[in-house]
């Protein structure tokens, strides 16, 4: 029976199952996907899982971190039952059928019931796990001594291990050494035992790793009640007369013991044997329960360690990157991951984005996280200078090269030798300057203005533009050969309207920055002002936001940034019918009325009016300017 689905086996969604119901399922972080996974390592549109009727395949959609099938990068790759899919930090197992036939080993669930020769063992009755019972119930015979020695040895060996694969191998070694088991399986799960997060199976002899048939009722009982179960004489037990797989495998007896972590079911251990002469007994059940108890404690510790390591890796990725940018949004996290990857290379980078998006900060971050960080980072705005001055700034000049050249001067390229040069607004360069820049990029050498000696430099070039260079090439304003030299790797800086969740953190940062500079105590931003900020599109992006907050800090008269402290364009953009604005408008009118009445009471004296209102005269003047109060004649 087919039941196609993806089971997350790692990452923040470990243990979650996603059904593949339709012919095509899109996966990504964006809300428009059929399967949305809000994880930073997943791209907005990461991949497609398709079913063309003949089988399933996965198609990568140009994701940032790639899509992998069994460790191999996938563009459009067929996937089969049991394949491992990795998207960013998330790994899945693809199941097409009801049977779990993943590697290593596999299990299948039967639906038979159990009765008859069945022994149940609760935790309180597990002798080896209860020191008081062990002292009174165990006879000091050779078998008991061997069991205790084996358990002690297992405890020591498991305590040294830190990964699941080594743990399950060691547990199987101990079980097969002490018990007459033919095959065994370890299932780890979170909620539903039918959808395990990990499956390990093993046979006593080589080549015995065919799928193992588990009794669904036994497994469910063990998982639900956390009670160990032993079933004997399966072939003659009427309860198993319809269990074809168990009978075909000539299973004589089986036992199943629970794994519990933190009081919750974490998995189970299953063992069976086909030898009637050496079937399982209650001593074997006690031993298996003791092994499971030891394994459960170690398993919980290892899983906790894995979670800590995963979180540590995530935090290391975040703090490893040196930068002065602020942003918790998915768009900025993508920028940070790009910078982390590209910084280590020495390639030319073209940063694109609207004015005020922080292109220079991104360029500086690329430099600071590169091997050139100990050398200079030199920035120049190509739009700020005319051609003759720009050439002199970039390449330097010799003494006497022109009238005002009274001494030799090194250019930006020469100063940046060994480091990084940032060419901001490179799209504003004239065609003549573009030719000279292209030669530097190709040859890594230039001549100073008025000079004859070529100067070689080792410089990484990072350029930035807010123009659509492709259109500029069509219009004949930008050289295509220079474009391809600059656009080796491209980074797009998102505008602020595409990352609104960063507006308030940025605003609070600028309040903290400009409060001390303006010698004002500003405790925060009012609710109404926050509403205006988050609903404004900021065509000038972060630079406009910074200017707005600096203005608010300078002009404000209270301990909080208020709507009237912000530029009027924000209130206008929000719309006059907004309840917050209507409220604020009424407040402003009341303030105007109070100031006018107080001025009249003070005979027109601003100083006396400020005293009556309990304000500093400078603050009163700010309010009058902000509210556009006109003093009555």
PDB file of N, CA and C in Angstrom, residues 381-459:
ATOM      1  N   UNK A 381      33.093  56.993  -3.564  1.00  0.00           N
ATOM      2  CA  UNK A 381      31.824  57.177  -4.258  1.00  0.00           C
ATOM      3  C   UNK A 381      32.101  57.711  -5.653  1.00  0.00           C
ATOM      4  N   UNK A 382      31.859  56.885  -6.647  1.00  0.00           N
ATOM      5  CA  UNK A 382      32.194  57.252  -8.022  1.00  0.00           C
ATOM      6  C   UNK A 382      31.280  58.337  -8.575  1.00  0.00           C
ATOM      7  N   UNK A 383      30.131  58.560  -7.932  1.00  0.00           N
ATOM      8  CA  UNK A 383      29.197  59.571  -8.417  1.00  0.00           C
ATOM      9  C   UNK A 383      29.505  60.951  -7.865  1.00  0.00           C
ATOM     10  N   UNK A 384      30.418  61.035  -6.896  1.00  0.00           N
ATOM     11  CA  UNK A 384      30.651  62.303  -6.206  1.00  0.00           C
ATOM     12  C   UNK A 384      31.713  63.164  -6.882  1.00  0.00           C
ATOM     13  N   UNK A 385      32.434  62.588  -7.851  1.00  0.00           N
ATOM     14  CA  UNK A 385      33.560  63.312  -8.445  1.00  0.00           C
ATOM     15  C   UNK A 385      33.456  63.333  -9.967  1.00  0.00           C
ATOM     16  N   UNK A 386      33.959  64.420 -10.558  1.00  0.00           N
ATOM     17  CA  UNK A 386      34.064  64.488 -12.013  1.00  0.00           C
ATOM     18  C   UNK A 386      35.194  63.578 -12.478  1.00  0.00           C
ATOM     19  N   UNK A 387      35.226  63.328 -13.795  1.00  0.00           N
ATOM     20  CA  UNK A 387      36.169  62.349 -14.338  1.00  0.00           C
ATOM     21  C   UNK A 387      37.617  62.620 -13.954  1.00  0.00           C
ATOM     22  N   UNK A 388      38.071  63.860 -14.151  1.00  0.00           N
ATOM     23  CA  UNK A 388      39.487  64.137 -13.891  1.00  0.00           C
ATOM     24  C   UNK A 388      39.827  63.957 -12.422  1.00  0.00           C
ATOM     25  N   UNK A 389      38.922  64.374 -11.544  1.00  0.00           N
ATOM     26  CA  UNK A 389      39.158  64.195 -10.112  1.00  0.00           C
ATOM     27  C   UNK A 389      39.032  62.735  -9.708  1.00  0.00           C
ATOM     28  N   UNK A 390      38.086  62.011 -10.319  1.00  0.00           N
ATOM     29  CA  UNK A 390      37.896  60.597  -9.990  1.00  0.00           C
ATOM     30  C   UNK A 390      39.117  59.786 -10.395  1.00  0.00           C
ATOM     31  N   UNK A 391      39.685  60.090 -11.564  1.00  0.00           N
ATOM     32  CA  UNK A 391      40.879  59.365 -12.007  1.00  0.00           C
ATOM     33  C   UNK A 391      42.036  59.601 -11.050  1.00  0.00           C
ATOM     34  N   UNK A 392      42.177  60.834 -10.605  1.00  0.00           N
ATOM     35  CA  UNK A 392      43.249  61.149  -9.659  1.00  0.00           C
ATOM     36  C   UNK A 392      43.019  60.454  -8.324  1.00  0.00           C
ATOM     37  N   UNK A 393      41.761  60.398  -7.881  1.00  0.00           N
ATOM     38  CA  UNK A 393      41.448  59.747  -6.618  1.00  0.00           C
ATOM     39  C   UNK A 393      41.694  58.242  -6.690  1.00  0.00           C
ATOM     40  N   UNK A 394      41.355  57.645  -7.818  1.00  0.00           N
ATOM     41  CA  UNK A 394      41.502  56.191  -7.951  1.00  0.00           C
ATOM     42  C   UNK A 394      42.960  55.786  -8.154  1.00  0.00           C
ATOM     43  N   UNK A 395      43.664  56.503  -9.032  1.00  0.00           N
ATOM     44  CA  UNK A 395      44.997  56.047  -9.459  1.00  0.00           C
ATOM     45  C   UNK A 395      46.132  56.927  -8.948  1.00  0.00           C
ATOM     46  N   UNK A 396      45.798  58.092  -8.337  1.00  0.00           N
ATOM     47  CA  UNK A 396      46.833  58.987  -7.853  1.00  0.00           C
ATOM     48  C   UNK A 396      47.406  59.843  -8.971  1.00  0.00           C
ATOM     49  N   UNK A 397      48.325  60.739  -8.621  1.00  0.00           N
ATOM     50  CA  UNK A 397      48.960  61.572  -9.646  1.00  0.00           C
ATOM     51  C   UNK A 397      50.394  61.882  -9.236  1.00  0.00           C
ATOM     52  N   UNK A 398      51.178  62.218 -10.238  1.00  0.00           N
ATOM     53  CA  UNK A 398      52.563  62.622 -10.010  1.00  0.00           C
ATOM     54  C   UNK A 398      52.613  64.131  -9.806  1.00  0.00           C
ATOM     55  N   UNK A 399      53.670  64.588  -9.196  1.00  0.00           N
ATOM     56  CA  UNK A 399      53.852  66.027  -8.991  1.00  0.00           C
ATOM     57  C   UNK A 399      53.947  66.723 -10.354  1.00  0.00           C
ATOM     58  N   UNK A 400      53.164  67.810 -10.496  1.00  0.00           N
ATOM     59  CA  UNK A 400      53.180  68.557 -11.738  1.00  0.00           C
ATOM     60  C   UNK A 400      52.303  68.000 -12.827  1.00  0.00           C
ATOM     61  N   UNK A 401      51.524  66.940 -12.500  1.00  0.00           N
ATOM     62  CA  UNK A 401      50.655  66.344 -13.518  1.00  0.00           C
ATOM     63  C   UNK A 401      49.613  67.345 -13.998  1.00  0.00           C
ATOM     64  N   UNK A 402      49.192  68.259 -13.121  1.00  0.00           N
ATOM     65  CA  UNK A 402      48.289  69.354 -13.485  1.00  0.00           C
ATOM     66  C   UNK A 402      48.583  70.507 -12.535  1.00  0.00           C
ATOM     67  N   UNK A 403      47.905  71.587 -12.724  1.00  0.00           N
ATOM     68  CA  UNK A 403      48.270  72.843 -12.058  1.00  0.00           C
ATOM     69  C   UNK A 403      48.352  72.730 -10.545  1.00  0.00           C
ATOM     70  N   UNK A 404      47.363  72.052  -9.967  1.00  0.00           N
ATOM     71  CA  UNK A 404      47.330  71.989  -8.500  1.00  0.00           C
ATOM     72  C   UNK A 404      48.066  70.778  -7.931  1.00  0.00           C
ATOM     73  N   UNK A 405      48.717  70.003  -8.785  1.00  0.00           N
ATOM     74  CA  UNK A 405      49.427  68.815  -8.315  1.00  0.00           C
ATOM     75  C   UNK A 405      50.815  69.223  -7.827  1.00  0.00           C
ATOM     76  N   UNK A 406      50.884  69.747  -6.608  1.00  0.00           N
ATOM     77  CA  UNK A 406      52.148  70.262  -6.073  1.00  0.00           C
ATOM     78  C   UNK A 406      52.980  69.148  -5.442  1.00  0.00           C
ATOM     79  N   UNK A 407      52.402  67.958  -5.280  1.00  0.00           N
ATOM     80  CA  UNK A 407      53.150  66.828  -4.713  1.00  0.00           C
ATOM     81  C   UNK A 407      52.579  65.526  -5.249  1.00  0.00           C
ATOM     82  N   UNK A 408      53.379  64.479  -5.144  1.00  0.00           N
ATOM     83  CA  UNK A 408      52.900  63.156  -5.574  1.00  0.00           C
ATOM     84  C   UNK A 408      51.795  62.678  -4.622  1.00  0.00           C
ATOM     85  N   UNK A 409      50.804  62.015  -5.164  1.00  0.00           N
ATOM     86  CA  UNK A 409      49.690  61.522  -4.350  1.00  0.00           C
ATOM     87  C   UNK A 409      49.354  60.090  -4.751  1.00  0.00           C
ATOM     88  N   UNK A 410      49.237  59.226  -3.759  1.00  0.00           N
ATOM     89  CA  UNK A 410      48.815  57.854  -4.012  1.00  0.00           C
ATOM     90  C   UNK A 410      47.300  57.808  -4.200  1.00  0.00           C
ATOM     91  N   UNK A 411      46.853  56.942  -5.114  1.00  0.00           N
ATOM     92  CA  UNK A 411      45.429  56.779  -5.345  1.00  0.00           C
ATOM     93  C   UNK A 411      44.832  55.712  -4.439  1.00  0.00           C
ATOM     94  N   UNK A 412      43.507  55.598  -4.510  1.00  0.00           N
ATOM     95  CA  UNK A 412      42.799  54.647  -3.657  1.00  0.00           C
ATOM     96  C   UNK A 412      43.240  53.211  -3.923  1.00  0.00           C
ATOM     97  N   UNK A 413      43.481  52.856  -5.179  1.00  0.00           N
ATOM     98  CA  UNK A 413      43.914  51.496  -5.492  1.00  0.00           C
ATOM     99  C   UNK A 413      45.254  51.198  -4.827  1.00  0.00           C
ATOM    100  N   UNK A 414      46.151  52.161  -4.853  1.00  0.00           N
ATOM    101  CA  UNK A 414      47.472  51.962  -4.264  1.00  0.00           C
ATOM    102  C   UNK A 414      47.389  51.885  -2.741  1.00  0.00           C
ATOM    103  N   UNK A 415      46.530  52.714  -2.161  1.00  0.00           N
ATOM    104  CA  UNK A 415      46.352  52.695  -0.703  1.00  0.00           C
ATOM    105  C   UNK A 415      45.744  51.371  -0.254  1.00  0.00           C
ATOM    106  N   UNK A 416      44.850  50.795  -1.088  1.00  0.00           N
ATOM    107  CA  UNK A 416      44.151  49.554  -0.733  1.00  0.00           C
ATOM    108  C   UNK A 416      44.958  48.303  -1.039  1.00  0.00           C
ATOM    109  N   UNK A 417      46.216  48.441  -1.465  1.00  0.00           N
ATOM    110  CA  UNK A 417      47.023  47.279  -1.840  1.00  0.00           C
ATOM    111  C   UNK A 417      47.042  46.235  -0.719  1.00  0.00           C
ATOM    112  N   UNK A 418      46.682  45.004  -1.058  1.00  0.00           N
ATOM    113  CA  UNK A 418      46.596  43.922  -0.079  1.00  0.00           C
ATOM    114  C   UNK A 418      45.241  43.815   0.573  1.00  0.00           C
ATOM    115  N   UNK A 419      44.403  44.848   0.404  1.00  0.00           N
ATOM    116  CA  UNK A 419      43.092  44.866   1.038  1.00  0.00           C
ATOM    117  C   UNK A 419      41.964  44.871   0.030  1.00  0.00           C
ATOM    118  N   UNK A 420      40.956  45.704   0.306  1.00  0.00           N
ATOM    119  CA  UNK A 420      39.738  45.742  -0.510  1.00  0.00           C
ATOM    120  C   UNK A 420      39.408  47.179  -0.863  1.00  0.00           C
ATOM    121  N   UNK A 421      39.017  47.411  -2.127  1.00  0.00           N
ATOM    122  CA  UNK A 421      38.528  48.724  -2.541  1.00  0.00           C
ATOM    123  C   UNK A 421      37.050  48.599  -2.867  1.00  0.00           C
ATOM    124  N   UNK A 422      36.272  49.542  -2.367  1.00  0.00           N
ATOM    125  CA  UNK A 422      34.834  49.536  -2.577  1.00  0.00           C
ATOM    126  C   UNK A 422      34.469  50.690  -3.497  1.00  0.00           C
ATOM    127  N   UNK A 423      33.951  50.365  -4.663  1.00  0.00           N
ATOM    128  CA  UNK A 423      33.562  51.357  -5.658  1.00  0.00           C
ATOM    129  C   UNK A 423      32.045  51.532  -5.589  1.00  0.00           C
ATOM    130  N   UNK A 424      31.616  52.553  -4.860  1.00  0.00           N
ATOM    131  CA  UNK A 424      30.183  52.789  -4.707  1.00  0.00           C
ATOM    132  C   UNK A 424      29.657  53.558  -5.916  1.00  0.00           C
ATOM    133  N   UNK A 425      28.409  53.270  -6.307  1.00  0.00           N
ATOM    134  CA  UNK A 425      27.750  53.898  -7.448  1.00  0.00           C
ATOM    135  C   UNK A 425      28.607  53.799  -8.705  1.00  0.00           C
ATOM    136  N   UNK A 426      29.098  52.599  -8.973  1.00  0.00           N
ATOM    137  CA  UNK A 426      29.968  52.390 -10.131  1.00  0.00           C
ATOM    138  C   UNK A 426      29.217  52.637 -11.435  1.00  0.00           C
ATOM    139  N   UNK A 427      27.886  52.553 -11.402  1.00  0.00           N
ATOM    140  CA  UNK A 427      27.096  52.793 -12.606  1.00  0.00           C
ATOM    141  C   UNK A 427      27.104  54.239 -13.052  1.00  0.00           C
ATOM    142  N   UNK A 428      27.608  55.156 -12.201  1.00  0.00           N
ATOM    143  CA  UNK A 428      27.657  56.574 -12.552  1.00  0.00           C
ATOM    144  C   UNK A 428      28.929  56.947 -13.301  1.00  0.00           C
ATOM    145  N   UNK A 429      29.855  56.016 -13.462  1.00  0.00           N
ATOM    146  CA  UNK A 429      31.112  56.301 -14.155  1.00  0.00           C
ATOM    147  C   UNK A 429      30.876  56.612 -15.621  1.00  0.00           C
ATOM    148  N   UNK A 430      31.678  57.519 -16.165  1.00  0.00           N
ATOM    149  CA  UNK A 430      31.626  57.787 -17.601  1.00  0.00           C
ATOM    150  C   UNK A 430      32.246  56.622 -18.360  1.00  0.00           C
ATOM    151  N   UNK A 431      31.976  56.540 -19.650  1.00  0.00           N
ATOM    152  CA  UNK A 431      32.526  55.451 -20.465  1.00  0.00           C
ATOM    153  C   UNK A 431      34.052  55.514 -20.499  1.00  0.00           C
ATOM    154  N   UNK A 432      34.625  56.718 -20.485  1.00  0.00           N
ATOM    155  CA  UNK A 432      36.087  56.854 -20.508  1.00  0.00           C
ATOM    156  C   UNK A 432      36.702  56.268 -19.239  1.00  0.00           C
ATOM    157  N   UNK A 433      36.076  56.560 -18.091  1.00  0.00           N
ATOM    158  CA  UNK A 433      36.600  56.012 -16.834  1.00  0.00           C
ATOM    159  C   UNK A 433      36.371  54.508 -16.765  1.00  0.00           C
ATOM    160  N   UNK A 434      35.287  54.042 -17.360  1.00  0.00           N
ATOM    161  CA  UNK A 434      35.013  52.599 -17.370  1.00  0.00           C
ATOM    162  C   UNK A 434      36.130  51.840 -18.073  1.00  0.00           C
ATOM    163  N   UNK A 435      36.659  52.406 -19.162  1.00  0.00           N
ATOM    164  CA  UNK A 435      37.757  51.766 -19.890  1.00  0.00           C
ATOM    165  C   UNK A 435      38.990  51.643 -18.999  1.00  0.00           C
ATOM    166  N   UNK A 436      39.303  52.686 -18.253  1.00  0.00           N
ATOM    167  CA  UNK A 436      40.478  52.669 -17.380  1.00  0.00           C
ATOM    168  C   UNK A 436      40.288  51.693 -16.218  1.00  0.00           C
ATOM    169  N   UNK A 437      39.080  51.631 -15.684  1.00  0.00           N
ATOM    170  CA  UNK A 437      38.809  50.687 -14.600  1.00  0.00           C
ATOM    171  C   UNK A 437      38.897  49.248 -15.105  1.00  0.00           C
ATOM    172  N   UNK A 438      38.397  49.005 -16.313  1.00  0.00           N
ATOM    173  CA  UNK A 438      38.450  47.661 -16.883  1.00  0.00           C
ATOM    174  C   UNK A 438      39.886  47.172 -17.004  1.00  0.00           C
ATOM    175  N   UNK A 439      40.795  48.050 -17.404  1.00  0.00           N
ATOM    176  CA  UNK A 439      42.206  47.660 -17.527  1.00  0.00           C
ATOM    177  C   UNK A 439      42.785  47.262 -16.179  1.00  0.00           C
ATOM    178  N   UNK A 440      42.408  48.003 -15.124  1.00  0.00           N
ATOM    179  CA  UNK A 440      42.910  47.658 -13.789  1.00  0.00           C
ATOM    180  C   UNK A 440      42.394  46.279 -13.372  1.00  0.00           C
ATOM    181  N   UNK A 441      41.120  46.008 -13.646  1.00  0.00           N
ATOM    182  CA  UNK A 441      40.548  44.719 -13.271  1.00  0.00           C
ATOM    183  C   UNK A 441      41.191  43.574 -14.044  1.00  0.00           C
ATOM    184  N   UNK A 442      41.543  43.828 -15.301  1.00  0.00           N
ATOM    185  CA  UNK A 442      42.135  42.775 -16.125  1.00  0.00           C
ATOM    186  C   UNK A 442      43.610  42.558 -15.805  1.00  0.00           C
ATOM    187  N   UNK A 443      44.361  43.652 -15.690  1.00  0.00           N
ATOM    188  CA  UNK A 443      45.817  43.559 -15.557  1.00  0.00           C
ATOM    189  C   UNK A 443      46.308  43.711 -14.127  1.00  0.00           C
ATOM    190  N   UNK A 444      45.462  44.245 -13.259  1.00  0.00           N
ATOM    191  CA  UNK A 444      45.852  44.543 -11.874  1.00  0.00           C
ATOM    192  C   UNK A 444      47.036  45.497 -11.831  1.00  0.00           C
ATOM    193  N   UNK A 445      47.088  46.426 -12.796  1.00  0.00           N
ATOM    194  CA  UNK A 445      48.107  47.458 -12.783  1.00  0.00           C
ATOM    195  C   UNK A 445      47.547  48.731 -13.410  1.00  0.00           C
ATOM    196  N   UNK A 446      48.183  49.865 -13.101  1.00  0.00           N
ATOM    197  CA  UNK A 446      47.726  51.164 -13.597  1.00  0.00           C
ATOM    198  C   UNK A 446      48.902  52.122 -13.538  1.00  0.00           C
ATOM    199  N   UNK A 447      48.701  53.315 -14.064  1.00  0.00           N
ATOM    200  CA  UNK A 447      49.692  54.383 -13.979  1.00  0.00           C
ATOM    201  C   UNK A 447      49.052  55.587 -13.312  1.00  0.00           C
ATOM    202  N   UNK A 448      49.830  56.265 -12.484  1.00  0.00           N
ATOM    203  CA  UNK A 448      49.321  57.498 -11.902  1.00  0.00           C
ATOM    204  C   UNK A 448      49.115  58.541 -12.998  1.00  0.00           C
ATOM    205  N   UNK A 449      48.225  59.481 -12.740  1.00  0.00           N
ATOM    206  CA  UNK A 449      48.030  60.579 -13.688  1.00  0.00           C
ATOM    207  C   UNK A 449      49.334  61.355 -13.810  1.00  0.00           C
ATOM    208  N   UNK A 450      49.804  61.484 -15.045  1.00  0.00           N
ATOM    209  CA  UNK A 450      51.082  62.154 -15.278  1.00  0.00           C
ATOM    210  C   UNK A 450      52.283  61.255 -15.112  1.00  0.00           C
ATOM    211  N   UNK A 451      52.062  59.981 -14.803  1.00  0.00           N
ATOM    212  CA  UNK A 451      53.162  59.049 -14.610  1.00  0.00           C
ATOM    213  C   UNK A 451      53.378  58.151 -15.813  1.00  0.00           C
ATOM    214  N   UNK A 452      54.515  57.468 -15.846  1.00  0.00           N
ATOM    215  CA  UNK A 452      54.844  56.542 -16.940  1.00  0.00           C
ATOM    216  C   UNK A 452      55.155  55.143 -16.430  1.00  0.00           C
ATOM    217  N   UNK A 453      55.310  54.994 -15.125  1.00  0.00           N
ATOM    218  CA  UNK A 453      55.681  53.703 -14.553  1.00  0.00           C
ATOM    219  C   UNK A 453      54.430  52.950 -14.121  1.00  0.00           C
ATOM    220  N   UNK A 454      54.244  51.712 -14.631  1.00  0.00           N
ATOM    221  CA  UNK A 454      53.075  50.928 -14.206  1.00  0.00           C
ATOM    222  C   UNK A 454      53.224  50.481 -12.747  1.00  0.00           C
ATOM    223  N   UNK A 455      52.144  50.518 -12.034  1.00  0.00           N
ATOM    224  CA  UNK A 455      52.117  50.138 -10.618  1.00  0.00           C
ATOM    225  C   UNK A 455      51.195  48.935 -10.477  1.00  0.00           C
ATOM    226  N   UNK A 456      51.714  47.854  -9.943  1.00  0.00           N
ATOM    227  CA  UNK A 456      50.916  46.633  -9.752  1.00  0.00           C
ATOM    228  C   UNK A 456      50.372  46.599  -8.319  1.00  0.00           C
ATOM    229  N   UNK A 457      49.140  46.158  -8.198  1.00  0.00           N
ATOM    230  CA  UNK A 457      48.520  46.079  -6.882  1.00  0.00           C
ATOM    231  C   UNK A 457      47.778  44.753  -6.745  1.00  0.00           C
ATOM    232  N   UNK A 458      47.665  44.316  -5.496  1.00  0.00           N
ATOM    233  CA  UNK A 458      46.873  43.117  -5.167  1.00  0.00           C
ATOM    234  C   UNK A 458      45.663  43.605  -4.373  1.00  0.00           C
ATOM    235  N   UNK A 459      44.564  43.822  -5.073  1.00  0.00           N
ATOM    236  CA  UNK A 459      43.382  44.426  -4.463  1.00  0.00           C
ATOM    237  C   UNK A 459      42.150  43.616  -4.830  1.00  0.00           C
TER     238      UNK A 459
END
